[in-house]
JSON list of C-alpha atoms in Angstrom, two decimals:
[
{"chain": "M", "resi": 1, "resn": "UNK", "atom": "CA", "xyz": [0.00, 0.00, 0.00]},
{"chain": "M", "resi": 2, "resn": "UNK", "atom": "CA", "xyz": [1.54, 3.31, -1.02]},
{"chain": "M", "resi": 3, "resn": "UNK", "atom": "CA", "xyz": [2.07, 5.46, 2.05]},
{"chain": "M", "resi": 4, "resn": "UNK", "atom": "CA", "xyz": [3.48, 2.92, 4.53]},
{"chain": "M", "resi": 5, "resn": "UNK", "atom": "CA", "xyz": [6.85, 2.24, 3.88]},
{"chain": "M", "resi": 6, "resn": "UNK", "atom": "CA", "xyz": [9.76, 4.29, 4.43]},
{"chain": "M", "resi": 7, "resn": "UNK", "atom": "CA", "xyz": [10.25, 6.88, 1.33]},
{"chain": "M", "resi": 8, "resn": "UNK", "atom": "CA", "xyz": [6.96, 7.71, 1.30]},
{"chain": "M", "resi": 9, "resn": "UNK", "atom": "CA", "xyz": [4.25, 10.44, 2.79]},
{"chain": "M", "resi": 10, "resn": "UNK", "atom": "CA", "xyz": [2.52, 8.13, 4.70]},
{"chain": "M", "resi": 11, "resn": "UNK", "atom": "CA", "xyz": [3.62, 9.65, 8.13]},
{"chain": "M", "resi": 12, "resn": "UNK", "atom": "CA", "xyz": [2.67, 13.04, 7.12]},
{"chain": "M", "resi": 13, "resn": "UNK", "atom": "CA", "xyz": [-0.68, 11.97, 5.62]},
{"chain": "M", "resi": 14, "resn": "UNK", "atom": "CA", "xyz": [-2.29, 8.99, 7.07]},
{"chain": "M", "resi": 15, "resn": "UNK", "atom": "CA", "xyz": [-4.88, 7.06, 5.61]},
{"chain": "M", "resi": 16, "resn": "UNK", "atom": "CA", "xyz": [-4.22, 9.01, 2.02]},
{"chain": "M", "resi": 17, "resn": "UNK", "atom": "CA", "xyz": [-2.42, 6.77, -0.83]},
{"chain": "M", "resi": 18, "resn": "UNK", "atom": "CA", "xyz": [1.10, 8.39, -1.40]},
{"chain": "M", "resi": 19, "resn": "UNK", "atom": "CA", "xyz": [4.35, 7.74, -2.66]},
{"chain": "M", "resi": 20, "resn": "UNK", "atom": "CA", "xyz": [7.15, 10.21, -2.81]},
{"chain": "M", "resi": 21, "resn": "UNK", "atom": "CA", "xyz": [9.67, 7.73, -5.62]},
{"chain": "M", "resi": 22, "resn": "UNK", "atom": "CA", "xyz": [11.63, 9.15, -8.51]},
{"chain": "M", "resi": 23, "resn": "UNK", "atom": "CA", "xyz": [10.32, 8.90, -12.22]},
{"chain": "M", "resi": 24, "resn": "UNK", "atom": "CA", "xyz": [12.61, 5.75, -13.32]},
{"chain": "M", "resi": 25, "resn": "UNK", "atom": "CA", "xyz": [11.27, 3.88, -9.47]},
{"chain": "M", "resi": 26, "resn": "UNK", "atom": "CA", "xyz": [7.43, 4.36, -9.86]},
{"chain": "M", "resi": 27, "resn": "UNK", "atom": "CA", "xyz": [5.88, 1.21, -10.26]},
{"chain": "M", "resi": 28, "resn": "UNK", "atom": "CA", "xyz": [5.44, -0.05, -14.67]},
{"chain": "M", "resi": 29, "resn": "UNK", "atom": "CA", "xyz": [2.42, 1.11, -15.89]},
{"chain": "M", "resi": 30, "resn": "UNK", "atom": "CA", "xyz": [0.81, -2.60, -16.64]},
{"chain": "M", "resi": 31, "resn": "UNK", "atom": "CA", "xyz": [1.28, -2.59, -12.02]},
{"chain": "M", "resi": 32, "resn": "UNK", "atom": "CA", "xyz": [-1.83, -4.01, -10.38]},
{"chain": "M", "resi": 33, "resn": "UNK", "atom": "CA", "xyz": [-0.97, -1.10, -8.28]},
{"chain": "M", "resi": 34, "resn": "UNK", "atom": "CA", "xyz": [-2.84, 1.09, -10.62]},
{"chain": "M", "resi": 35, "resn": "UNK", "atom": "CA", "xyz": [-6.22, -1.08, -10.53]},
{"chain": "M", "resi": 36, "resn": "UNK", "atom": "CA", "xyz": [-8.80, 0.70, -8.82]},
{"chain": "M", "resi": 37, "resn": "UNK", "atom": "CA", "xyz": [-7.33, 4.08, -8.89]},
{"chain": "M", "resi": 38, "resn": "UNK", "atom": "CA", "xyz": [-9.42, 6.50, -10.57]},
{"chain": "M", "resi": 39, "resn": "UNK", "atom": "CA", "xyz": [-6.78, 9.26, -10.17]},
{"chain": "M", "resi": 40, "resn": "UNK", "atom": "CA", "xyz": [-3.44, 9.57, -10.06]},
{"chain": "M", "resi": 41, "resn": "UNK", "atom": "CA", "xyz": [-1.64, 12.64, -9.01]},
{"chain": "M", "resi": 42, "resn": "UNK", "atom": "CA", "xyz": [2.25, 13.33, -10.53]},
{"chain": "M", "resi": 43, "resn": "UNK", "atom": "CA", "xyz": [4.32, 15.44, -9.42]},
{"chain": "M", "resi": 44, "resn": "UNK", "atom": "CA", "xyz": [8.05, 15.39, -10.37]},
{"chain": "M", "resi": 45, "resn": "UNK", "atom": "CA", "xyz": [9.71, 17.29, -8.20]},
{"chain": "M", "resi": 46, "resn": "UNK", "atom": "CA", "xyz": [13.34, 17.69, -6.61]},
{"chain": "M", "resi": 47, "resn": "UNK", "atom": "CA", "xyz": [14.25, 13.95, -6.21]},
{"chain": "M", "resi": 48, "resn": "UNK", "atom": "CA", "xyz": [14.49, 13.54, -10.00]},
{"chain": "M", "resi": 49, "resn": "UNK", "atom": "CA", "xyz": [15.98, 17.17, -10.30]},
{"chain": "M", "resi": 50, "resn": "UNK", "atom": "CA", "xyz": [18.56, 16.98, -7.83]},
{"chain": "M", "resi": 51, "resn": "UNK", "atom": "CA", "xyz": [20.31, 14.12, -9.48]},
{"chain": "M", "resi": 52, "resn": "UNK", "atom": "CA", "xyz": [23.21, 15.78, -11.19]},
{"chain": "M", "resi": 53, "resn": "UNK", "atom": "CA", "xyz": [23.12, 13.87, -14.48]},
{"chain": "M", "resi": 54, "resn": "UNK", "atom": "CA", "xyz": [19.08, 14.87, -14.58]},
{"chain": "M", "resi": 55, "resn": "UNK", "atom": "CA", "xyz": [18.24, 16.52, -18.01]},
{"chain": "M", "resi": 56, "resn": "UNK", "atom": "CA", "xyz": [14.83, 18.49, -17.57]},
{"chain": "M", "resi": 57, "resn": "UNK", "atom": "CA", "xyz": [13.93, 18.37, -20.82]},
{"chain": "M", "resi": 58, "resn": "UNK", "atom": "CA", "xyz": [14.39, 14.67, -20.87]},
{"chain": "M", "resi": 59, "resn": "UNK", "atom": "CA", "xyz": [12.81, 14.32, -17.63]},
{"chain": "M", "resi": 60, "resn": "UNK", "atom": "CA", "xyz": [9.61, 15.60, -19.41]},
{"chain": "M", "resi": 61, "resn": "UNK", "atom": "CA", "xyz": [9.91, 13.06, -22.04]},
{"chain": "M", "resi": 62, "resn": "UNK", "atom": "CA", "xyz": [9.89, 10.44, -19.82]},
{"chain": "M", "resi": 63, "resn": "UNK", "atom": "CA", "xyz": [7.34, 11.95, -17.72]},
{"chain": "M", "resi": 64, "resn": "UNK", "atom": "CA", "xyz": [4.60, 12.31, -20.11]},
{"chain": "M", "resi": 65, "resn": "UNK", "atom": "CA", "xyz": [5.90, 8.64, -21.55]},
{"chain": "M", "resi": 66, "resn": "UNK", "atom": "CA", "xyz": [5.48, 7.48, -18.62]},
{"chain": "M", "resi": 67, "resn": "UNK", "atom": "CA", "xyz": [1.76, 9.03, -18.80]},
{"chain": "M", "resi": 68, "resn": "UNK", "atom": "CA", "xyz": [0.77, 7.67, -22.42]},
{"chain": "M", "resi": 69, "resn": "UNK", "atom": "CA", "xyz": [1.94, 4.43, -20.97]},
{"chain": "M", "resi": 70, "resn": "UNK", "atom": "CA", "xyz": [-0.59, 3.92, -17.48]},
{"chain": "M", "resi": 71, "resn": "UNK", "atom": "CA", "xyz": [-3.79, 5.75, -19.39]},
{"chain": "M", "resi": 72, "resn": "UNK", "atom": "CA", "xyz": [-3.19, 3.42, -22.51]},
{"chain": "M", "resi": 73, "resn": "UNK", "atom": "CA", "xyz": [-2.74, 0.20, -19.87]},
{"chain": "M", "resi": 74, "resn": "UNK", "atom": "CA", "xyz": [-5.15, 1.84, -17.47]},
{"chain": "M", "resi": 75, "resn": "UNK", "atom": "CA", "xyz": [-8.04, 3.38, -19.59]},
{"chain": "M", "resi": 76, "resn": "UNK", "atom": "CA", "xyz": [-10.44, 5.15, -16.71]},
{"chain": "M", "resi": 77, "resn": "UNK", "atom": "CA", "xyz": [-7.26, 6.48, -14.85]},
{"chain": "M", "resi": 78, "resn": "UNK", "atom": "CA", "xyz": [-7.33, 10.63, -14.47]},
{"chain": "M", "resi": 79, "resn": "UNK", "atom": "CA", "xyz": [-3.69, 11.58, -14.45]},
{"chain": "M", "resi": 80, "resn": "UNK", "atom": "CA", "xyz": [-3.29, 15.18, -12.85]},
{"chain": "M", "resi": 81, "resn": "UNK", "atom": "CA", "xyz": [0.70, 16.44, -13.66]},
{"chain": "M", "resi": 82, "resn": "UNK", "atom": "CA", "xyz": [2.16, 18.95, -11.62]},
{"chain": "M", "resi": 83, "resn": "UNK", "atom": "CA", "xyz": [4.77, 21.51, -12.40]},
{"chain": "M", "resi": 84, "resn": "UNK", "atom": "CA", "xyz": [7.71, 21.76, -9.80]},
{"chain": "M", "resi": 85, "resn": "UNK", "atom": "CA", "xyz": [7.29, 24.75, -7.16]},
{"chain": "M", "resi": 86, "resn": "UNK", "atom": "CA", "xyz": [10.33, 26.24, -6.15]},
{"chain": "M", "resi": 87, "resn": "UNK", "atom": "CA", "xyz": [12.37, 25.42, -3.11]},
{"chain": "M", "resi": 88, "resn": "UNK", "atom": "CA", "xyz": [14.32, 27.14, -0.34]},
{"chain": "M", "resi": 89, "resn": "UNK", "atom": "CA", "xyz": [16.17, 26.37, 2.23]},
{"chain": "M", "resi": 90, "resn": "UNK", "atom": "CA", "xyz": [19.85, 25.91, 3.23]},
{"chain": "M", "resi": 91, "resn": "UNK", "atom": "CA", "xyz": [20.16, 22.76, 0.68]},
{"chain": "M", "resi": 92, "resn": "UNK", "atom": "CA", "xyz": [18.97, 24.48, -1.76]},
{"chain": "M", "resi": 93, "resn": "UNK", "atom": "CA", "xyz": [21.62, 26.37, -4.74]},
{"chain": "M", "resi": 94, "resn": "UNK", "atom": "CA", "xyz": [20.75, 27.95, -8.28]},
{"chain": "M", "resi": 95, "resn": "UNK", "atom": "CA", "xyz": [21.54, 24.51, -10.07]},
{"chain": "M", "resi": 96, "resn": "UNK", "atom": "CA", "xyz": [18.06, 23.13, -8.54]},
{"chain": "M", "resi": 97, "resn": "UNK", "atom": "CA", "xyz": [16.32, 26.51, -9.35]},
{"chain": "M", "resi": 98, "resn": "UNK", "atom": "CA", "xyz": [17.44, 26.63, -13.06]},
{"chain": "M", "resi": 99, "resn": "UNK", "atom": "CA", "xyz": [16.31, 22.78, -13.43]},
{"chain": "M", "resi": 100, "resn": "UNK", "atom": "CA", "xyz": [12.86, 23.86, -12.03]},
{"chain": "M", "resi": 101, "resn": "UNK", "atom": "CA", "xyz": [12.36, 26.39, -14.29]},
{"chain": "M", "resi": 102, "resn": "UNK", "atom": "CA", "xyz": [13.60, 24.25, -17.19]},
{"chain": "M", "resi": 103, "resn": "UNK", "atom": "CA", "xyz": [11.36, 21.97, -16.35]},
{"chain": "M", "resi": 104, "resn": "UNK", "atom": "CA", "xyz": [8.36, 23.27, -15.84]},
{"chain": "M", "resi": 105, "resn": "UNK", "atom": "CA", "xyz": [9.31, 25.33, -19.29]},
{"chain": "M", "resi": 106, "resn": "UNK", "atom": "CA", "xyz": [9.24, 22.25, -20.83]},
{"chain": "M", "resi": 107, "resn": "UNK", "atom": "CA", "xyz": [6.05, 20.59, -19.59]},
{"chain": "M", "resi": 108, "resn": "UNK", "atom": "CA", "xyz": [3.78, 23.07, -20.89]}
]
């Protein structure tokens, strides 16, 4: 069950069906995890864009792949895609920022 393993939201939101995994870890689109689910909520977000070898633009490719792929397996699914907010904070340095806004260029 998404949410209660470590990696994941489940803490922070009981009871709601969350996953916090990079793009390349979510489960293949064909996953029984994505019976039942009438909505699925993506948002690619600093784990994929804090890996140094991360390409935005290629992030959105596989991204909205990854999209085509679960609708065309899973027909009823709703996919909602969100674009990255920005982040601050003392981890934080103008790499991440400039892959955000890449990014989210990108995935309009």
């Amino acid at each position: 069950r998404f949410g209660a393993e470590r990696g994941t939201l489940g803490s922070a939101l009981p009871g709601a069906g969350n996953f916090c995994a990079k793009i390349g870890d979510l489960p293949a689109p064909s996953s029984p995890v994505f019976r039942n689910v009438s909505d699925l909520v993506l948002s690619v977000g600093t784990n994929d864009l804090k890996v140094p070898q991360c390409d935005p633009e290629e992030l959105v490719k596989n991204t909205y792949s990854f999209v085509q792929s679960v609708t065309t397996e899973n027909p009823g699914l709703h996919v909602f895609l969100l674009g990255v907010l920005p982040v601050h904070g003392a981890f934080t340095d103008e790499a991440i920022h400039t892959s955000i806004d890449l990014y989210n260029f990108h995935l309009k």
